[in-house]
Amino acid sequence: MVLRTLSKFFNPKSVAIIGASHTKGKIGYAILENFVKGHFKGKVYPVNPDTSPILGLTVYSSVKAIPGKVDLAVVVVPAIVVPKVLKECVAKRIEAVIVVSGGFSETGERGRKLEEELKKIIRGTKTRLLGVNCLGVYDPVTDVDTIFNPRSRLSRPPAGTVGFISQSGAVGATILDWLAEEGIGISKFISYENATDINECDCLEYLGMDRKTKVIALFIEGVKDGKRFIKIAKKVSRKKPIVVLKGGKTKAGAKAAASHTGALAGSAAVYSAVFKQTGAIEARNWSELFDYAKAFSQPLPKGNRIAIITNGGGFGVLAADECERQGLQLPEPSAKLKRIFNKNFPAYASLRNPIDLTGDATAERYRIALEACLASKEYDGAIVIALFQIPTLEPEVTDVLIGLKKYKKPVICCSAGGRYSKKLSKRLEAGGIPVYLTPTQAVKAMAALVRYHKWLRR
């Protein structure tokens, strides 16, 4: 039922923008423009009491005046008008409604009563409501885009495998912009904010069944139904990883969450315990949220024995420090592996672990070291630190790293630097190798893979 119902939000054949504006710069204009100037292939019906055309489209005085069937309604009208509009949507038998409008429980008692009225209107009907006070949805494949931030100011990520759920529209929009800049693709984006009807559990269950979604990133301020969340998160975690960032962990944050979305933030310790119990990987900040999410493009390691291959000794030391903090083992290479290394590397290379190929490393040295480690039974994965700026390291090293996928073990790269390094890092990302700016980020990403695999085995 959840799959069938929520699919209508992402695959509508017709959309009504209720509150479509004639004025450029208004929210109702921006959302309509997304559908008109994007690649959405369905029918679009602007709704406004002023029925003069907008962007060349016929405008209808109300949703009831639309002659055809409407699959999705996007509501952008003042809060006080929303109940009337929602009743019309129910009468029109529209099953998917997104209420972008704010001014409900997040504003106090008066707004809370208004929100309760919306719940009563849809109770016992087939109409499902996303929001209120939200950005709605974005699907890079169907180009359903209800985000009112114009594309000239907020980029949209390309199609990918990360499903992103955000209770906060502002956090969600900012991360979307960042993901687009980083070239990280998403399958679907959902902003549900007040969770008047559809909540985090519905979204999680839906993305758990969505074939395009391979990993789920979740930002929440509070949970409506704790028992249901635990049940669904456990179920989904068995099929695909969930990376979660919890807002409102401090007293000040909890107070802000209550006034932002009306969420009851709850105890930080309780939430952390629930995440561990359900197999969800907890992130401490939004950077970690997507550091971990993109790491799951890699195969899961079968253990925690990691090889660090570097051409910068100091970076290797920092990575080793973080490995110990994260509970990752750094076994020294066996005598068999060292014979391979001694035959191919200069005497000044360090052959312990981290394996330091030194400042005159070549792509060939990286290939020999990594293939030897990954082909052996001594290591479950590799962290590659590649400082691309050194003159001896050919750009072909990216092909070497991408070619390591044949070993079906996780390979995570760390590369820091300017324009040249970023160019090669993007090549690696495009080839399926996640790249991080710091050794700490790379190690934590590998540790997230290890923790998830350990939970699955348990």
PDB file of N, CA, C and O in Angstrom, residues 28-95:
ATOM      1  N   GLY A  28       4.770  30.149  -5.830  1.00  0.00           N
ATOM      2  CA  GLY A  28       3.839  29.494  -6.742  1.00  0.00           C
ATOM      3  C   GLY A  28       4.267  29.574  -8.198  1.00  0.00           C
ATOM      4  O   GLY A  28       3.923  28.704  -9.003  1.00  0.00           O
ATOM      5  N   TYR A  29       5.011  30.588  -8.552  1.00  0.00           N
ATOM      6  CA  TYR A  29       5.542  30.713  -9.912  1.00  0.00           C
ATOM      7  C   TYR A  29       6.730  29.765 -10.092  1.00  0.00           C
ATOM      8  O   TYR A  29       6.841  29.071 -11.117  1.00  0.00           O
ATOM      9  N   ALA A  30       7.635  29.747  -9.092  1.00  0.00           N
ATOM     10  CA  ALA A  30       8.850  28.928  -9.182  1.00  0.00           C
ATOM     11  C   ALA A  30       8.523  27.446  -9.333  1.00  0.00           C
ATOM     12  O   ALA A  30       9.144  26.742 -10.139  1.00  0.00           O
ATOM     13  N   ILE A  31       7.560  26.949  -8.554  1.00  0.00           N
ATOM     14  CA  ILE A  31       7.207  25.530  -8.628  1.00  0.00           C
ATOM     15  C   ILE A  31       6.580  25.197  -9.981  1.00  0.00           C
ATOM     16  O   ILE A  31       6.905  24.180 -10.605  1.00  0.00           O
ATOM     17  N   LEU A  32       5.690  26.081 -10.465  1.00  0.00           N
ATOM     18  CA  LEU A  32       5.093  25.859 -11.778  1.00  0.00           C
ATOM     19  C   LEU A  32       6.175  25.852 -12.862  1.00  0.00           C
ATOM     20  O   LEU A  32       6.152  25.014 -13.776  1.00  0.00           O
ATOM     21  N   GLU A  33       7.117  26.754 -12.750  1.00  0.00           N
ATOM     22  CA  GLU A  33       8.200  26.851 -13.735  1.00  0.00           C
ATOM     23  C   GLU A  33       9.025  25.567 -13.787  1.00  0.00           C
ATOM     24  O   GLU A  33       9.490  25.162 -14.859  1.00  0.00           O
ATOM     25  N   ASN A  34       9.220  24.912 -12.627  1.00  0.00           N
ATOM     26  CA  ASN A  34       9.958  23.636 -12.595  1.00  0.00           C
ATOM     27  C   ASN A  34       9.333  22.625 -13.547  1.00  0.00           C
ATOM     28  O   ASN A  34      10.028  21.911 -14.275  1.00  0.00           O
ATOM     29  N   PHE A  35       8.004  22.536 -13.512  1.00  0.00           N
ATOM     30  CA  PHE A  35       7.302  21.553 -14.334  1.00  0.00           C
ATOM     31  C   PHE A  35       7.231  21.965 -15.805  1.00  0.00           C
ATOM     32  O   PHE A  35       7.330  21.139 -16.701  1.00  0.00           O
ATOM     33  N   VAL A  36       7.081  23.272 -16.043  1.00  0.00           N
ATOM     34  CA  VAL A  36       6.934  23.760 -17.419  1.00  0.00           C
ATOM     35  C   VAL A  36       8.267  23.747 -18.167  1.00  0.00           C
ATOM     36  O   VAL A  36       8.345  23.316 -19.325  1.00  0.00           O
ATOM     37  N   LYS A  37       9.330  24.186 -17.509  1.00  0.00           N
ATOM     38  CA  LYS A  37      10.625  24.310 -18.180  1.00  0.00           C
ATOM     39  C   LYS A  37      11.529  23.109 -17.964  1.00  0.00           C
ATOM     40  O   LYS A  37      12.625  23.038 -18.546  1.00  0.00           O
ATOM     41  N   GLY A  38      11.100  22.168 -17.121  1.00  0.00           N
ATOM     42  CA  GLY A  38      11.876  20.951 -16.917  1.00  0.00           C
ATOM     43  C   GLY A  38      11.529  19.906 -17.961  1.00  0.00           C
ATOM     44  O   GLY A  38      11.052  20.216 -19.048  1.00  0.00           O
ATOM     45  N   HIS A  39      11.750  18.648 -17.606  1.00  0.00           N
ATOM     46  CA  HIS A  39      11.493  17.555 -18.542  1.00  0.00           C
ATOM     47  C   HIS A  39      10.295  16.712 -18.115  1.00  0.00           C
ATOM     48  O   HIS A  39      10.164  15.558 -18.529  1.00  0.00           O
ATOM     49  N   PHE A  40       9.432  17.279 -17.294  1.00  0.00           N
ATOM     50  CA  PHE A  40       8.235  16.552 -16.872  1.00  0.00           C
ATOM     51  C   PHE A  40       7.326  16.327 -18.076  1.00  0.00           C
ATOM     52  O   PHE A  40       7.025  17.245 -18.835  1.00  0.00           O
ATOM     53  N   LYS A  41       6.900  15.081 -18.253  1.00  0.00           N
ATOM     54  CA  LYS A  41       6.164  14.718 -19.470  1.00  0.00           C
ATOM     55  C   LYS A  41       4.637  14.693 -19.287  1.00  0.00           C
ATOM     56  O   LYS A  41       3.909  14.464 -20.250  1.00  0.00           O
ATOM     57  N   GLY A  42       4.160  14.907 -18.077  1.00  0.00           N
ATOM     58  CA  GLY A  42       2.717  14.861 -17.839  1.00  0.00           C
ATOM     59  C   GLY A  42       2.033  16.199 -18.073  1.00  0.00           C
ATOM     60  O   GLY A  42       2.639  17.175 -18.514  1.00  0.00           O
ATOM     61  N   LYS A  43       0.757  16.241 -17.746  1.00  0.00           N
ATOM     62  CA  LYS A  43      -0.034  17.459 -17.875  1.00  0.00           C
ATOM     63  C   LYS A  43       0.139  18.335 -16.631  1.00  0.00           C
ATOM     64  O   LYS A  43       0.243  17.821 -15.517  1.00  0.00           O
ATOM     65  N   VAL A  44       0.142  19.644 -16.829  1.00  0.00           N
ATOM     66  CA  VAL A  44       0.321  20.599 -15.726  1.00  0.00           C
ATOM     67  C   VAL A  44      -0.850  21.572 -15.725  1.00  0.00           C
ATOM     68  O   VAL A  44      -1.158  22.198 -16.752  1.00  0.00           O
ATOM     69  N   TYR A  45      -1.513  21.684 -14.565  1.00  0.00           N
ATOM     70  CA  TYR A  45      -2.681  22.555 -14.435  1.00  0.00           C
ATOM     71  C   TYR A  45      -2.419  23.628 -13.373  1.00  0.00           C
ATOM     72  O   TYR A  45      -2.446  23.341 -12.171  1.00  0.00           O
ATOM     73  N   PRO A  46      -2.171  24.892 -13.761  1.00  0.00           N
ATOM     74  CA  PRO A  46      -2.063  25.963 -12.763  1.00  0.00           C
ATOM     75  C   PRO A  46      -3.459  26.300 -12.223  1.00  0.00           C
ATOM     76  O   PRO A  46      -4.429  26.316 -12.982  1.00  0.00           O
ATOM     77  N   VAL A  47      -3.546  26.582 -10.930  1.00  0.00           N
ATOM     78  CA  VAL A  47      -4.822  26.944 -10.307  1.00  0.00           C
ATOM     79  C   VAL A  47      -4.658  28.279  -9.591  1.00  0.00           C
ATOM     80  O   VAL A  47      -3.774  28.435  -8.735  1.00  0.00           O
ATOM     81  N   ASN A  48      -5.528  29.238  -9.945  1.00  0.00           N
ATOM     82  CA  ASN A  48      -5.484  30.564  -9.335  1.00  0.00           C
ATOM     83  C   ASN A  48      -6.819  31.250  -9.631  1.00  0.00           C
ATOM     84  O   ASN A  48      -7.351  31.098 -10.733  1.00  0.00           O
ATOM     85  N   PRO A  49      -7.392  32.004  -8.677  1.00  0.00           N
ATOM     86  CA  PRO A  49      -8.644  32.727  -8.955  1.00  0.00           C
ATOM     87  C   PRO A  49      -8.528  33.657 -10.167  1.00  0.00           C
ATOM     88  O   PRO A  49      -9.502  33.889 -10.881  1.00  0.00           O
ATOM     89  N   ASP A  50      -7.307  34.181 -10.383  1.00  0.00           N
ATOM     90  CA  ASP A  50      -7.056  34.991 -11.582  1.00  0.00           C
ATOM     91  C   ASP A  50      -6.693  34.024 -12.714  1.00  0.00           C
ATOM     92  O   ASP A  50      -5.590  33.453 -12.729  1.00  0.00           O
ATOM     93  N   THR A  51      -7.602  33.814 -13.644  1.00  0.00           N
ATOM     94  CA  THR A  51      -7.416  32.769 -14.657  1.00  0.00           C
ATOM     95  C   THR A  51      -6.691  33.228 -15.928  1.00  0.00           C
ATOM     96  O   THR A  51      -6.714  32.522 -16.943  1.00  0.00           O
ATOM     97  N   SER A  52      -6.024  34.370 -15.873  1.00  0.00           N
ATOM     98  CA  SER A  52      -5.202  34.747 -17.029  1.00  0.00           C
ATOM     99  C   SER A  52      -4.011  33.786 -17.115  1.00  0.00           C
ATOM    100  O   SER A  52      -3.510  33.312 -16.087  1.00  0.00           O
ATOM    101  N   PRO A  53      -3.558  33.461 -18.330  1.00  0.00           N
ATOM    102  CA  PRO A  53      -2.522  32.427 -18.514  1.00  0.00           C
ATOM    103  C   PRO A  53      -1.223  32.715 -17.763  1.00  0.00           C
ATOM    104  O   PRO A  53      -0.849  33.869 -17.547  1.00  0.00           O
ATOM    105  N   ILE A  54      -0.559  31.622 -17.350  1.00  0.00           N
ATOM    106  CA  ILE A  54       0.764  31.714 -16.732  1.00  0.00           C
ATOM    107  C   ILE A  54       1.696  30.808 -17.520  1.00  0.00           C
ATOM    108  O   ILE A  54       1.392  29.619 -17.734  1.00  0.00           O
ATOM    109  N   LEU A  55       2.817  31.345 -17.973  1.00  0.00           N
ATOM    110  CA  LEU A  55       3.807  30.593 -18.743  1.00  0.00           C
ATOM    111  C   LEU A  55       3.156  29.859 -19.921  1.00  0.00           C
ATOM    112  O   LEU A  55       3.532  28.739 -20.272  1.00  0.00           O
ATOM    113  N   GLY A  56       2.137  30.490 -20.503  1.00  0.00           N
ATOM    114  CA  GLY A  56       1.478  29.944 -21.670  1.00  0.00           C
ATOM    115  C   GLY A  56       0.442  28.875 -21.383  1.00  0.00           C
ATOM    116  O   GLY A  56      -0.126  28.294 -22.311  1.00  0.00           O
ATOM    117  N   LEU A  57       0.176  28.606 -20.105  1.00  0.00           N
ATOM    118  CA  LEU A  57      -0.780  27.551 -19.735  1.00  0.00           C
ATOM    119  C   LEU A  57      -2.135  28.140 -19.353  1.00  0.00           C
ATOM    120  O   LEU A  57      -2.222  29.232 -18.785  1.00  0.00           O
ATOM    121  N   THR A  58      -3.196  27.363 -19.624  1.00  0.00           N
ATOM    122  CA  THR A  58      -4.542  27.728 -19.172  1.00  0.00           C
ATOM    123  C   THR A  58      -4.600  27.621 -17.652  1.00  0.00           C
ATOM    124  O   THR A  58      -4.129  26.641 -17.071  1.00  0.00           O
ATOM    125  N   VAL A  59      -5.154  28.629 -17.003  1.00  0.00           N
ATOM    126  CA  VAL A  59      -5.247  28.649 -15.542  1.00  0.00           C
ATOM    127  C   VAL A  59      -6.697  28.385 -15.132  1.00  0.00           C
ATOM    128  O   VAL A  59      -7.633  28.925 -15.728  1.00  0.00           O
ATOM    129  N   TYR A  60      -6.868  27.549 -14.101  1.00  0.00           N
ATOM    130  CA  TYR A  60      -8.205  27.179 -13.631  1.00  0.00           C
ATOM    131  C   TYR A  60      -8.497  27.864 -12.293  1.00  0.00           C
ATOM    132  O   TYR A  60      -7.596  28.037 -11.469  1.00  0.00           O
ATOM    133  N   SER A  61      -9.758  28.212 -12.094  1.00  0.00           N
ATOM    134  CA  SER A  61     -10.141  28.967 -10.892  1.00  0.00           C
ATOM    135  C   SER A  61     -10.065  28.111  -9.630  1.00  0.00           C
ATOM    136  O   SER A  61      -9.873  28.619  -8.530  1.00  0.00           O
ATOM    137  N   SER A  62     -10.241  26.815  -9.777  1.00  0.00           N
ATOM    138  CA  SER A  62     -10.122  25.893  -8.641  1.00  0.00           C
ATOM    139  C   SER A  62      -9.773  24.524  -9.185  1.00  0.00           C
ATOM    140  O   SER A  62      -9.884  24.271 -10.393  1.00  0.00           O
ATOM    141  N   VAL A  63      -9.360  23.637  -8.311  1.00  0.00           N
ATOM    142  CA  VAL A  63      -9.009  22.286  -8.750  1.00  0.00           C
ATOM    143  C   VAL A  63     -10.242  21.558  -9.284  1.00  0.00           C
ATOM    144  O   VAL A  63     -10.142  20.678 -10.152  1.00  0.00           O
ATOM    145  N   LYS A  64     -11.415  21.946  -8.802  1.00  0.00           N
ATOM    146  CA  LYS A  64     -12.663  21.316  -9.270  1.00  0.00           C
ATOM    147  C   LYS A  64     -12.938  21.645 -10.737  1.00  0.00           C
ATOM    148  O   LYS A  64     -13.630  20.898 -11.429  1.00  0.00           O
ATOM    149  N   ALA A  65     -12.406  22.777 -11.202  1.00  0.00           N
ATOM    150  CA  ALA A  65     -12.660  23.215 -12.583  1.00  0.00           C
ATOM    151  C   ALA A  65     -11.777  22.497 -13.599  1.00  0.00           C
ATOM    152  O   ALA A  65     -12.014  22.612 -14.815  1.00  0.00           O
ATOM    153  N   ILE A  66     -10.776  21.771 -13.122  1.00  0.00           N
ATOM    154  CA  ILE A  66      -9.884  21.044 -14.044  1.00  0.00           C
ATOM    155  C   ILE A  66     -10.671  19.897 -14.678  1.00  0.00           C
ATOM    156  O   ILE A  66     -11.254  19.065 -13.972  1.00  0.00           O
ATOM    157  N   PRO A  67     -10.683  19.817 -16.012  1.00  0.00           N
ATOM    158  CA  PRO A  67     -11.519  18.804 -16.663  1.00  0.00           C
ATOM    159  C   PRO A  67     -11.015  17.370 -16.516  1.00  0.00           C
ATOM    160  O   PRO A  67     -11.798  16.431 -16.431  1.00  0.00           O
ATOM    161  N   GLY A  68      -9.724  17.185 -16.466  1.00  0.00           N
ATOM    162  CA  GLY A  68      -9.180  15.832 -16.418  1.00  0.00           C
ATOM    163  C   GLY A  68      -8.855  15.358 -15.018  1.00  0.00           C
ATOM    164  O   GLY A  68      -9.087  16.048 -14.023  1.00  0.00           O
ATOM    165  N   LYS A  69      -8.301  14.143 -14.952  1.00  0.00           N
ATOM    166  CA  LYS A  69      -7.888  13.541 -13.677  1.00  0.00           C
ATOM    167  C   LYS A  69      -6.593  14.199 -13.201  1.00  0.00           C
ATOM    168  O   LYS A  69      -5.731  14.550 -14.007  1.00  0.00           O
ATOM    169  N   VAL A  70      -6.466  14.376 -11.919  1.00  0.00           N
ATOM    170  CA  VAL A  70      -5.247  14.940 -11.332  1.00  0.00           C
ATOM    171  C   VAL A  70      -4.630  13.904 -10.387  1.00  0.00           C
ATOM    172  O   VAL A  70      -5.289  13.422  -9.475  1.00  0.00           O
ATOM    173  N   ASP A  71      -3.367  13.571 -10.635  1.00  0.00           N
ATOM    174  CA  ASP A  71      -2.681  12.574  -9.792  1.00  0.00           C
ATOM    175  C   ASP A  71      -2.001  13.210  -8.585  1.00  0.00           C
ATOM    176  O   ASP A  71      -1.945  12.617  -7.507  1.00  0.00           O
ATOM    177  N   LEU A  72      -1.451  14.405  -8.779  1.00  0.00           N
ATOM    178  CA  LEU A  72      -0.696  15.082  -7.720  1.00  0.00           C
ATOM    179  C   LEU A  72      -1.106  16.544  -7.650  1.00  0.00           C
ATOM    180  O   LEU A  72      -1.191  17.222  -8.670  1.00  0.00           O
ATOM    181  N   ALA A  73      -1.360  17.018  -6.424  1.00  0.00           N
ATOM    182  CA  ALA A  73      -1.646  18.437  -6.208  1.00  0.00           C
ATOM    183  C   ALA A  73      -0.567  19.028  -5.317  1.00  0.00           C
ATOM    184  O   ALA A  73      -0.222  18.442  -4.286  1.00  0.00           O
ATOM    185  N   VAL A  74      -0.028  20.168  -5.725  1.00  0.00           N
ATOM    186  CA  VAL A  74       0.954  20.904  -4.925  1.00  0.00           C
ATOM    187  C   VAL A  74       0.280  22.180  -4.451  1.00  0.00           C
ATOM    188  O   VAL A  74      -0.134  23.016  -5.269  1.00  0.00           O
ATOM    189  N   VAL A  75       0.140  22.330  -3.129  1.00  0.00           N
ATOM    190  CA  VAL A  75      -0.639  23.422  -2.545  1.00  0.00           C
ATOM    191  C   VAL A  75       0.289  24.514  -2.024  1.00  0.00           C
ATOM    192  O   VAL A  75       1.126  24.270  -1.146  1.00  0.00           O
ATOM    193  N   VAL A  76       0.142  25.730  -2.590  1.00  0.00           N
ATOM    194  CA  VAL A  76       0.960  26.880  -2.180  1.00  0.00           C
ATOM    195  C   VAL A  76       0.029  28.059  -1.934  1.00  0.00           C
ATOM    196  O   VAL A  76       0.038  29.042  -2.665  1.00  0.00           O
ATOM    197  N   VAL A  77      -0.797  27.967  -0.899  1.00  0.00           N
ATOM    198  CA  VAL A  77      -1.735  29.041  -0.555  1.00  0.00           C
ATOM    199  C   VAL A  77      -1.579  29.352   0.935  1.00  0.00           C
ATOM    200  O   VAL A  77      -1.000  28.554   1.678  1.00  0.00           O
ATOM    201  N   PRO A  78      -2.095  30.489   1.430  1.00  0.00           N
ATOM    202  CA  PRO A  78      -2.009  30.782   2.864  1.00  0.00           C
ATOM    203  C   PRO A  78      -2.620  29.663   3.711  1.00  0.00           C
ATOM    204  O   PRO A  78      -3.605  29.022   3.289  1.00  0.00           O
ATOM    205  N   ALA A  79      -2.054  29.439   4.891  1.00  0.00           N
ATOM    206  CA  ALA A  79      -2.473  28.332   5.755  1.00  0.00           C
ATOM    207  C   ALA A  79      -3.979  28.317   6.008  1.00  0.00           C
ATOM    208  O   ALA A  79      -4.604  27.252   5.997  1.00  0.00           O
ATOM    209  N   ILE A  80      -4.574  29.467   6.193  1.00  0.00           N
ATOM    210  CA  ILE A  80      -5.992  29.544   6.524  1.00  0.00           C
ATOM    211  C   ILE A  80      -6.877  29.017   5.389  1.00  0.00           C
ATOM    212  O   ILE A  80      -8.012  28.577   5.601  1.00  0.00           O
ATOM    213  N   VAL A  81      -6.335  29.035   4.153  1.00  0.00           N
ATOM    214  CA  VAL A  81      -7.098  28.586   2.980  1.00  0.00           C
ATOM    215  C   VAL A  81      -6.891  27.094   2.703  1.00  0.00           C
ATOM    216  O   VAL A  81      -7.672  26.477   1.987  1.00  0.00           O
ATOM    217  N   VAL A  82      -5.859  26.511   3.283  1.00  0.00           N
ATOM    218  CA  VAL A  82      -5.493  25.123   2.972  1.00  0.00           C
ATOM    219  C   VAL A  82      -6.627  24.127   3.251  1.00  0.00           C
ATOM    220  O   VAL A  82      -6.874  23.235   2.426  1.00  0.00           O
ATOM    221  N   PRO A  83      -7.353  24.221   4.395  1.00  0.00           N
ATOM    222  CA  PRO A  83      -8.441  23.257   4.615  1.00  0.00           C
ATOM    223  C   PRO A  83      -9.467  23.236   3.478  1.00  0.00           C
ATOM    224  O   PRO A  83      -9.892  22.162   3.034  1.00  0.00           O
ATOM    225  N   LYS A  84      -9.863  24.398   2.996  1.00  0.00           N
ATOM    226  CA  LYS A  84     -10.827  24.482   1.889  1.00  0.00           C
ATOM    227  C   LYS A  84     -10.272  23.809   0.636  1.00  0.00           C
ATOM    228  O   LYS A  84     -10.958  23.025  -0.041  1.00  0.00           O
ATOM    229  N   VAL A  85      -9.007  24.099   0.334  1.00  0.00           N
ATOM    230  CA  VAL A  85      -8.364  23.523  -0.850  1.00  0.00           C
ATOM    231  C   VAL A  85      -8.248  22.010  -0.716  1.00  0.00           C
ATOM    232  O   VAL A  85      -8.480  21.259  -1.668  1.00  0.00           O
ATOM    233  N   LEU A  86      -7.891  21.545   0.499  1.00  0.00           N
ATOM    234  CA  LEU A  86      -7.727  20.103   0.716  1.00  0.00           C
ATOM    235  C   LEU A  86      -9.053  19.367   0.539  1.00  0.00           C
ATOM    236  O   LEU A  86      -9.105  18.269  -0.024  1.00  0.00           O
ATOM    237  N   LYS A  87     -10.147  19.969   0.995  1.00  0.00           N
ATOM    238  CA  LYS A  87     -11.475  19.367   0.797  1.00  0.00           C
ATOM    239  C   LYS A  87     -11.783  19.212  -0.692  1.00  0.00           C
ATOM    240  O   LYS A  87     -12.344  18.197  -1.123  1.00  0.00           O
ATOM    241  N   GLU A  88     -11.392  20.211  -1.471  1.00  0.00           N
ATOM    242  CA  GLU A  88     -11.609  20.139  -2.910  1.00  0.00           C
ATOM    243  C   GLU A  88     -10.763  19.037  -3.549  1.00  0.00           C
ATOM    244  O   GLU A  88     -11.204  18.356  -4.479  1.00  0.00           O
ATOM    245  N   CYS A  89      -9.549  18.853  -3.034  1.00  0.00           N
ATOM    246  CA  CYS A  89      -8.672  17.787  -3.543  1.00  0.00           C
ATOM    247  C   CYS A  89      -9.269  16.410  -3.249  1.00  0.00           C
ATOM    248  O   CYS A  89      -9.235  15.501  -4.087  1.00  0.00           O
ATOM    249  N   VAL A  90      -9.819  16.249  -2.042  1.00  0.00           N
ATOM    250  CA  VAL A  90     -10.466  14.986  -1.667  1.00  0.00           C
ATOM    251  C   VAL A  90     -11.668  14.741  -2.572  1.00  0.00           C
ATOM    252  O   VAL A  90     -11.879  13.623  -3.065  1.00  0.00           O
ATOM    253  N   ALA A  91     -12.474  15.791  -2.791  1.00  0.00           N
ATOM    254  CA  ALA A  91     -13.656  15.664  -3.652  1.00  0.00           C
ATOM    255  C   ALA A  91     -13.254  15.317  -5.087  1.00  0.00           C
ATOM    256  O   ALA A  91     -13.971  14.588  -5.785  1.00  0.00           O
ATOM    257  N   LYS A  92     -12.093  15.805  -5.518  1.00  0.00           N
ATOM    258  CA  LYS A  92     -11.573  15.545  -6.861  1.00  0.00           C
ATOM    259  C   LYS A  92     -10.901  14.168  -6.939  1.00  0.00           C
ATOM    260  O   LYS A  92     -10.499  13.729  -8.011  1.00  0.00           O
ATOM    261  N   ARG A  93     -10.809  13.496  -5.786  1.00  0.00           N
ATOM    262  CA  ARG A  93     -10.181  12.172  -5.668  1.00  0.00           C
ATOM    263  C   ARG A  93      -8.698  12.194  -6.052  1.00  0.00           C
ATOM    264  O   ARG A  93      -8.189  11.288  -6.706  1.00  0.00           O
ATOM    265  N   ILE A  94      -8.047  13.249  -5.613  1.00  0.00           N
ATOM    266  CA  ILE A  94      -6.592  13.341  -5.798  1.00  0.00           C
ATOM    267  C   ILE A  94      -5.938  12.586  -4.635  1.00  0.00           C
ATOM    268  O   ILE A  94      -6.154  12.930  -3.476  1.00  0.00           O
ATOM    269  N   GLU A  95      -5.136  11.586  -4.941  1.00  0.00           N
ATOM    270  CA  GLU A  95      -4.589  10.729  -3.883  1.00  0.00           C
ATOM    271  C   GLU A  95      -3.259  11.225  -3.322  1.00  0.00           C
ATOM    272  O   GLU A  95      -2.839  10.775  -2.254  1.00  0.00           O
TER     273      GLU A  95
END
